[in-house]
Coordinates of C-alpha atoms in Angstrom, one line a residue:
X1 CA -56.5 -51.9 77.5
X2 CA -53.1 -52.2 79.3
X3 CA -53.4 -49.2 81.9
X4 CA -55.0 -50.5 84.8
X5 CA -52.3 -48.6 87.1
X6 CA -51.2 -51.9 89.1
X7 CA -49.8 -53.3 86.1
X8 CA -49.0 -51.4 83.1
X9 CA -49.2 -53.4 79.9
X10 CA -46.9 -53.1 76.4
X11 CA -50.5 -53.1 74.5
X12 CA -51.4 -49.5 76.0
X13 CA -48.3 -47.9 74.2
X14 CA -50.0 -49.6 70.8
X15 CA -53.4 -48.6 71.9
X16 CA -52.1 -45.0 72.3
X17 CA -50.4 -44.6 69.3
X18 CA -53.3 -46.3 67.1
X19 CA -56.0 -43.9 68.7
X20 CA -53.4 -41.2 68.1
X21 CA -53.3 -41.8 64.9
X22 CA -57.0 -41.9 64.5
X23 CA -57.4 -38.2 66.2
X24 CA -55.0 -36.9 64.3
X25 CA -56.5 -37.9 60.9
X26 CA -60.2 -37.6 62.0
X27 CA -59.9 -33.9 63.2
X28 CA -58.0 -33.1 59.9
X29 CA -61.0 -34.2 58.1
X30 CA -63.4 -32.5 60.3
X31 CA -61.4 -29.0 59.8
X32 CA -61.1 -29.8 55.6
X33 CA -64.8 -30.0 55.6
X34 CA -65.1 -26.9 57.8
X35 CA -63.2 -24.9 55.7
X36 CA -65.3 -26.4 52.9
X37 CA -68.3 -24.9 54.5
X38 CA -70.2 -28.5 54.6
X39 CA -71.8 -28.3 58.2
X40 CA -73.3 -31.7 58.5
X41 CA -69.8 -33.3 57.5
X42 CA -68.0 -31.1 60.1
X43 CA -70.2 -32.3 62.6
X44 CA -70.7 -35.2 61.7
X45 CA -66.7 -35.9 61.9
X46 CA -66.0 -33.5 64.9
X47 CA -68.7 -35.7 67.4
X48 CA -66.8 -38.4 67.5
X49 CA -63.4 -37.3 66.9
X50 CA -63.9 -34.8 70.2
X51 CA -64.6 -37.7 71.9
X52 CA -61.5 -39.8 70.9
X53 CA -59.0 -36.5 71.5
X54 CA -60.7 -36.2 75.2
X55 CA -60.0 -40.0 75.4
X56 CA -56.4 -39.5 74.2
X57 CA -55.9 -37.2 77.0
X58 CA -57.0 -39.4 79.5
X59 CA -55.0 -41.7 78.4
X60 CA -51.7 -39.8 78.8
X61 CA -52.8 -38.5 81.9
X62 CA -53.5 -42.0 83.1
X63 CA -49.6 -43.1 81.9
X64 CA -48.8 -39.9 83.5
X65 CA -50.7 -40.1 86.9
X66 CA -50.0 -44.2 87.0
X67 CA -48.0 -44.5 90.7
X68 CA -50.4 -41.9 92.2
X69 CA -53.6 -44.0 91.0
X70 CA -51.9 -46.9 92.3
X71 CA -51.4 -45.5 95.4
X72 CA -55.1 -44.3 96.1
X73 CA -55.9 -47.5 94.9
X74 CA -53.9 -49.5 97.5
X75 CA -54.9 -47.1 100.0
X76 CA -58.6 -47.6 99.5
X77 CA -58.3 -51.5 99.4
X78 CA -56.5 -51.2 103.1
X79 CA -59.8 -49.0 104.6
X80 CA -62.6 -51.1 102.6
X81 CA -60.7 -54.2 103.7
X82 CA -58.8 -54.2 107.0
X83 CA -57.5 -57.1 108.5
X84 CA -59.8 -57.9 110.8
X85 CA -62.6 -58.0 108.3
X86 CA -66.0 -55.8 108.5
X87 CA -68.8 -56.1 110.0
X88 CA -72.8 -57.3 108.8
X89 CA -73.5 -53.5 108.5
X90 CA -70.6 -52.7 106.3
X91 CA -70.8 -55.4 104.1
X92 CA -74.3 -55.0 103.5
X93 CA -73.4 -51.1 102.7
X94 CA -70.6 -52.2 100.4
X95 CA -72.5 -54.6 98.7
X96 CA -74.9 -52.1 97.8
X97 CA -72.8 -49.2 96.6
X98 CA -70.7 -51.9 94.6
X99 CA -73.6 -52.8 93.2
X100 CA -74.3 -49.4 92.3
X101 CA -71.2 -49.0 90.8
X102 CA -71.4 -52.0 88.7
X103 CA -74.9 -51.0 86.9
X104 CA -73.8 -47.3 86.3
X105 CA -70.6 -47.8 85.0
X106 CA -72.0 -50.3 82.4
X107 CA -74.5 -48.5 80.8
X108 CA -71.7 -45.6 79.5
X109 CA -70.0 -48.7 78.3
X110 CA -72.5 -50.4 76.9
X111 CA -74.2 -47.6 74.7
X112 CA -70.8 -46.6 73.6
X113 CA -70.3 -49.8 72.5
X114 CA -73.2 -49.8 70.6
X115 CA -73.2 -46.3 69.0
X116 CA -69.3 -48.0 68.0
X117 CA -71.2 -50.4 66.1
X118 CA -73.2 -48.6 64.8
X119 CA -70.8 -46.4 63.5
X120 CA -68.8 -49.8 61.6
X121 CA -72.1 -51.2 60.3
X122 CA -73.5 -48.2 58.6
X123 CA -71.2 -48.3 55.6
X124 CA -71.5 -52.0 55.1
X125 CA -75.0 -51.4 55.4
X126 CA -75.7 -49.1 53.0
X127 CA -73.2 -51.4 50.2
X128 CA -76.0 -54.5 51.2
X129 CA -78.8 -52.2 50.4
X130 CA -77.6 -50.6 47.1
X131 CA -76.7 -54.2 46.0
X132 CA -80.1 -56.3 47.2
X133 CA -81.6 -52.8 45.1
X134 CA -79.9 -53.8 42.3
X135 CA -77.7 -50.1 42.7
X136 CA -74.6 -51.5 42.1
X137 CA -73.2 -48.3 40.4
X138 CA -74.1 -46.7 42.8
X139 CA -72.1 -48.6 45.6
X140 CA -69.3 -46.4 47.5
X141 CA -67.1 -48.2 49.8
X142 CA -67.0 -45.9 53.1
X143 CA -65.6 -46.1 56.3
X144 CA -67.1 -46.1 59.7
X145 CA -65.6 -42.5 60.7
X146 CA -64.6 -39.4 58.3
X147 CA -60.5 -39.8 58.8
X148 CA -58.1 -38.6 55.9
X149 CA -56.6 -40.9 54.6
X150 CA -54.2 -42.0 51.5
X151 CA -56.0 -42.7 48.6
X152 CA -54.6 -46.1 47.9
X153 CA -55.7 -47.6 51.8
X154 CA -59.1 -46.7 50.6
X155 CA -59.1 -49.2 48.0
X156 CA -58.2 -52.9 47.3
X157 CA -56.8 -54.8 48.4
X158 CA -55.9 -52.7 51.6
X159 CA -60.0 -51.3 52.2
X160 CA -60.5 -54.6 54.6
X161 CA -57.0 -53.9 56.7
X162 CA -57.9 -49.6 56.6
X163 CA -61.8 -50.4 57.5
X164 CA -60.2 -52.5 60.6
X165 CA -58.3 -50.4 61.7
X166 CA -60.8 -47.3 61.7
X167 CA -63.1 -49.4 63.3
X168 CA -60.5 -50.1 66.3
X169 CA -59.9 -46.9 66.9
X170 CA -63.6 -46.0 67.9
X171 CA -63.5 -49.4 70.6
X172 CA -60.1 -48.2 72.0
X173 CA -62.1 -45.0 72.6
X174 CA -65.0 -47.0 73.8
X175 CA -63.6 -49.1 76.5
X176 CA -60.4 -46.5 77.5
X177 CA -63.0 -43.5 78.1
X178 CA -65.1 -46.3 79.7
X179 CA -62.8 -47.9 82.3
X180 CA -61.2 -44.2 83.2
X181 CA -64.7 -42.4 84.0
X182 CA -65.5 -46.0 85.6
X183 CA -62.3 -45.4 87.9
X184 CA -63.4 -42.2 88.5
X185 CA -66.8 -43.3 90.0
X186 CA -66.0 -46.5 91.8
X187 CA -63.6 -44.1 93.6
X188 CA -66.0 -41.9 94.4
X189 CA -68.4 -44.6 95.4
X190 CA -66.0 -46.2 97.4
X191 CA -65.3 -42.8 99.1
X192 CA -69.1 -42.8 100.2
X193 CA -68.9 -46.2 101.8
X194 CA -66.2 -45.2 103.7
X195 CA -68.3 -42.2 104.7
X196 CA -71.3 -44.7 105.7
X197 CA -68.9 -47.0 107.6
X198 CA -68.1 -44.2 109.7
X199 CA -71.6 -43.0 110.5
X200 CA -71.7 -47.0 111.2
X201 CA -69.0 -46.7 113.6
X202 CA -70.5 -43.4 114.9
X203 CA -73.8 -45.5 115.9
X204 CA -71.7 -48.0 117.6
X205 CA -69.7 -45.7 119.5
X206 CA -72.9 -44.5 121.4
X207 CA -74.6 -47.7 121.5
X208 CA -72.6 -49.2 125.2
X209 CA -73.2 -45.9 127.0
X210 CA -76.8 -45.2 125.8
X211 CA -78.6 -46.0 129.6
X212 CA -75.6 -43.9 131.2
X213 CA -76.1 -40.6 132.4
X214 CA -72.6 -39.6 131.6
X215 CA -69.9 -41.0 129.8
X216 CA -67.0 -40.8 132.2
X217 CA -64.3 -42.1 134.2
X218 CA -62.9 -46.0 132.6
X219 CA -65.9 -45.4 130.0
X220 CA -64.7 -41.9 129.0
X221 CA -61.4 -42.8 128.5
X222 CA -62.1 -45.9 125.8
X223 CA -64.9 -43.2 124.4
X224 CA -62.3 -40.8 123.9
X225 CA -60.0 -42.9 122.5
X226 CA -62.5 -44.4 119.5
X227 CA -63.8 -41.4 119.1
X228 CA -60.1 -39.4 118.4
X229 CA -59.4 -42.6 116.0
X230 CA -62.6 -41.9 113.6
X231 CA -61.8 -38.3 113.8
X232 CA -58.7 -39.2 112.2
X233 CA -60.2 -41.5 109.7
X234 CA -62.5 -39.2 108.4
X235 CA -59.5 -36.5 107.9
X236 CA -58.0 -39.6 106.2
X237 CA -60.7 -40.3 104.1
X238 CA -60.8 -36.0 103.0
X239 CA -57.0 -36.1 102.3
X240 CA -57.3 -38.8 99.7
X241 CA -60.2 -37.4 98.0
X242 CA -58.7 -34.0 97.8
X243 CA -54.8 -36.1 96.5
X244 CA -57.5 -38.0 93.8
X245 CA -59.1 -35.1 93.0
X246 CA -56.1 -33.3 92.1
X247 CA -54.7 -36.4 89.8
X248 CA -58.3 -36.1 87.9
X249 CA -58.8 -32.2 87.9
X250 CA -57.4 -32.3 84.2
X251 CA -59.3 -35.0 83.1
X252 CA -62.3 -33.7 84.9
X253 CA -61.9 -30.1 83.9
X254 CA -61.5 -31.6 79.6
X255 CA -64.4 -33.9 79.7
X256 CA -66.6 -31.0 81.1
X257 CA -65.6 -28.5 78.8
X258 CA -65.7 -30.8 75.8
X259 CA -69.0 -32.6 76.7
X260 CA -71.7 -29.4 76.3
X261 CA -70.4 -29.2 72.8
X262 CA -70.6 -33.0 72.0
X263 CA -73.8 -33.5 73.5
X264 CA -74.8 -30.5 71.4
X265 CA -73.4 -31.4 68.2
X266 CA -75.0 -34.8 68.9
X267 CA -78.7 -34.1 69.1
X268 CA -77.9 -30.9 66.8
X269 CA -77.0 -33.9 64.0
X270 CA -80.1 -35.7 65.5
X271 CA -82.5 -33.2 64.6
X272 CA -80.6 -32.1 61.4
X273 CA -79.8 -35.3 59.9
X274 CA -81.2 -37.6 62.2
X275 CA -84.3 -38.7 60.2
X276 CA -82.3 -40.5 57.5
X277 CA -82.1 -44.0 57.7
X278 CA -79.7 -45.8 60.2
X279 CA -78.7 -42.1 61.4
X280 CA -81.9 -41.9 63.5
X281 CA -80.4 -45.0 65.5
X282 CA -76.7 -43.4 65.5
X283 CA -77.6 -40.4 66.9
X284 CA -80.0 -41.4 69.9
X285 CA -77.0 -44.3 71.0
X286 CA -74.8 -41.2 70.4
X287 CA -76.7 -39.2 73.3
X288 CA -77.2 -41.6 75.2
X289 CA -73.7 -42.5 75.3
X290 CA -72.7 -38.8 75.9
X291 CA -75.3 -38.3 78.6
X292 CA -74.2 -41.3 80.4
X293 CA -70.5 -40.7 80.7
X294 CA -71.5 -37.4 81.8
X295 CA -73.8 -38.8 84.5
X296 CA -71.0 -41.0 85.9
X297 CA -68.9 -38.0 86.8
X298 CA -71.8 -35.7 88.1
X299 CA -73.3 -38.7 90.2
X300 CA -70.3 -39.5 91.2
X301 CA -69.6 -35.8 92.9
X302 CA -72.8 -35.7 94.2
X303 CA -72.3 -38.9 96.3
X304 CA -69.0 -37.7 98.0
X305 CA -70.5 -34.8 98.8
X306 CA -73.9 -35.7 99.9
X307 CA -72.1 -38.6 102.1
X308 CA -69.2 -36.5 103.6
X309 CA -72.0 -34.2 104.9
X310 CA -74.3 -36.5 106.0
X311 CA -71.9 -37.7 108.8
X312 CA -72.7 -34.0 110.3
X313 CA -76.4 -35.5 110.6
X314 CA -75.4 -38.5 112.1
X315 CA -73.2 -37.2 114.8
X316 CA -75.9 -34.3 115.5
X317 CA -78.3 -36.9 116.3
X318 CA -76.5 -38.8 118.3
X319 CA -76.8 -38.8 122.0
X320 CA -73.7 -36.6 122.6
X321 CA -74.9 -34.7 125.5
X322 CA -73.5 -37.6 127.7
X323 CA -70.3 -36.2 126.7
X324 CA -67.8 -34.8 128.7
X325 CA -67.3 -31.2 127.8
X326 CA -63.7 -32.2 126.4
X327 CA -65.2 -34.7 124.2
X328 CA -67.9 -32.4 123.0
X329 CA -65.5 -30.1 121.8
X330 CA -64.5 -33.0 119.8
X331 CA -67.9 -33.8 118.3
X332 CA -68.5 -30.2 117.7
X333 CA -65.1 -30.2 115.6
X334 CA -66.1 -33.7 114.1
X335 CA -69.5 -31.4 113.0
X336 CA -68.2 -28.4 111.6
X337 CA -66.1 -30.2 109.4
X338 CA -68.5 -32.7 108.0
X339 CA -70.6 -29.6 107.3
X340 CA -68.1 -27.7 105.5
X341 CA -68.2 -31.7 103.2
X342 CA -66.0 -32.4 100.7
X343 CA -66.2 -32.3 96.8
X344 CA -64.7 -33.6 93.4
X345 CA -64.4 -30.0 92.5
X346 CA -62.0 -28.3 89.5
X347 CA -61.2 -25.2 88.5
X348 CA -64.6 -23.3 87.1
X349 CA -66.3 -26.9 87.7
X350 CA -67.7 -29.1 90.1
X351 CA -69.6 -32.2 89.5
X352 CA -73.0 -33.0 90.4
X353 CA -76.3 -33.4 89.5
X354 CA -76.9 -29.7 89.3
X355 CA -74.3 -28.8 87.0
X356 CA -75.7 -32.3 85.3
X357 CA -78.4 -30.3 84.3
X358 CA -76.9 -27.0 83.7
X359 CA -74.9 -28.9 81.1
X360 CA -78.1 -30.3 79.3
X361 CA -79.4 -26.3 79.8
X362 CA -76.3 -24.8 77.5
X363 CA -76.7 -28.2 75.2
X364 CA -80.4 -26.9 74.7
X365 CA -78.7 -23.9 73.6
X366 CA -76.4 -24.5 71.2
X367 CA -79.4 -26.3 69.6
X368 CA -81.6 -23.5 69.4
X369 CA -78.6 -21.3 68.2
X370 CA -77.8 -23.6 65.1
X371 CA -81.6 -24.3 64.5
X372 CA -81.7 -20.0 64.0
X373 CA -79.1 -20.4 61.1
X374 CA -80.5 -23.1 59.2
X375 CA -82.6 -21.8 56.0
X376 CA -86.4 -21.5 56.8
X377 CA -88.1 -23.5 54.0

């Protein structure tokens, strides 16, 4: 998509300005149909064009944010790959949390690719039907997403060239919101192997004096000095969480305001309208694709937190009464803030796998709200 913050690319101005165009036109119809008073249209419009304007925001704030995503980037590549090269451990715990971060951050991708499809096929499907039906008359040439548009784009010769380009607008969507939440998680994965490399390093630090009595003298000195350097690296590893953190807070703090509502307008149109044909397939991909994209962030929280404070476990089991008092004080310090942890926190907002399902809670809601106002038969 052009915005992969090493290399900025001419075709993420166009992909801007296209999705632009397809926000600004898609909310426009959802509000015409609002004030129209035709609920399943408005929501049926809003869904997806809520997602696209929350994608449109990321990507400014990714244009935006571009040198400080590059830096964090290049910073991260220097402490997951140092010079010297890693050891068995470590590359055995970064294969596994890339791994991780590989199968998670396909699935959003993937079932918003689908539900993209979906969305493009359902006109064309519907024309095939009517005509194998013999319903000719009764053929209406739609388009894959609600978007006003000019009359004369709607028809020939310039449907094919207006159907393409609606249909772009909902993969631009697909694969920006994908490869920003995906950036957003592989950091935050790659923040929790850094955390495990240091509860690595804490295992190896105790490991030469383990039949000593006391770690003193020649001994004490090389302790100390290992032990000062990962206290350093884990306030290394905080301060680039918190600087990320910051760069994301307004992409984090949108997404999580916006995605209650489209999760509920989702299965609200699911239970609604759901039953009709190819929407019963539109709307399940729908929630699944809003439910994963959600997951990525939440999951993603939770692991820089549960890692940052499981480093207070690993140091508290550790044989650290062979310590000198000085370098106790230093492990209890090296505690007390791994305790405290770290989070991907914003304003009113902090991912994880409990708010995950506080989220799902207030989507429940607005279910059960616009179920009350819909006419008892």
């Amino acid at each position: 998509m052009g915005y992969w913050p090493e290399r900025l690319h001419w075709r993420a101005y166009i992909n801007f300005v296209v999705l632009a165009i397809g926000v600004a036109t898609e909310l426009h119809a959802g509000f015409r149909f609002a004030t129209q008073g035709d609920t399943t249209l408005t929501l049926e419009t809003f869904c997806p064009g809520v997602t696209s304007a929350v994608t449109l925001l990321k990507m400014f704030f990714l244009l935006q944010a571009r040198e400080d995503l590059l830096y964090v980037l290049t910073k991260q590549r220097q402490m997951l790959f140092p010079t010297v090269g890693q050891t068995p451990v470590k590359e055995q715990v970064m294969r596994r949390h890339f791994l991780l971060a590989c199968r998670l951050t396909f699935w959003p991708v993937s079932a918003g690719f689908s539900t993209s499809s979906l969305y493009n096929l359902k006109p064309l499907m519907v024309v095939l039907l009517l005509y194998l039906n013999g319903r000719t008359d009764e053929i209406v040439w739609g388009m894959p997403f609600n978007m006003t548009m000019p009359e004369w784009l709607l028809h020939a010769p310039f449907y094919p060239l207006t159907f393409i380009f609606i249909a772009y607008t909902g993969y631009v969507t697909i694969f920006m919101f994908g490869g920003c939440d995906a950036f957003y998680f592989e950091f935050c994965v790659n923040i929790a192997t850094l955390f495990d490399f240091l509860q690595a390093d804490i295992h190896t630090l105790f490991q030469p004096y383990k039949d000593l009595p006391e770690i003193s003298g020649d001994n004490g000195a090389v302790f100390e000095a290992i032990l000062v350097k990962l206290i350093k690296r884990q306030n290394e590893i905080f301060e680039l969480t918190k600087y990320f953190r910051q760069r994301y807070a307004t992409i984090t703090l949108t997404y999580f305001i916006s995605a209650s509502m489209v999760i509920g307008f989702s299965m609200f149109n699911l239970l609604t309208i759901g039953d009709i044909g190819m929407n019963i397939f539109l709307y399940v991909s729908y929630t699944v694709a809003a439910l994963s994209q959600l997951l990525i962030y939440c999951y993603g929280g939770t692991l820089v937190t549960e890692s940052s404070t499981n480093l207070a476990i690993v140091m508290g089991s550790a044989p650290w009464h062979q310590c000198l008092p000085k370098h106790r004080l230093y492990v209890q310090l090296f505690i007390m803030r791994s305790q405290r942890g770290i989070t991907m926190a914003v304003p009113f907002f902090s991912p994880s796998l409990a708010a995950y399902t506080t989220i799902l809670q207030t989507s429940g809601s607005i279910i059960a709200l616009a179920k009350s106002f819909q006419p008892q038969a």
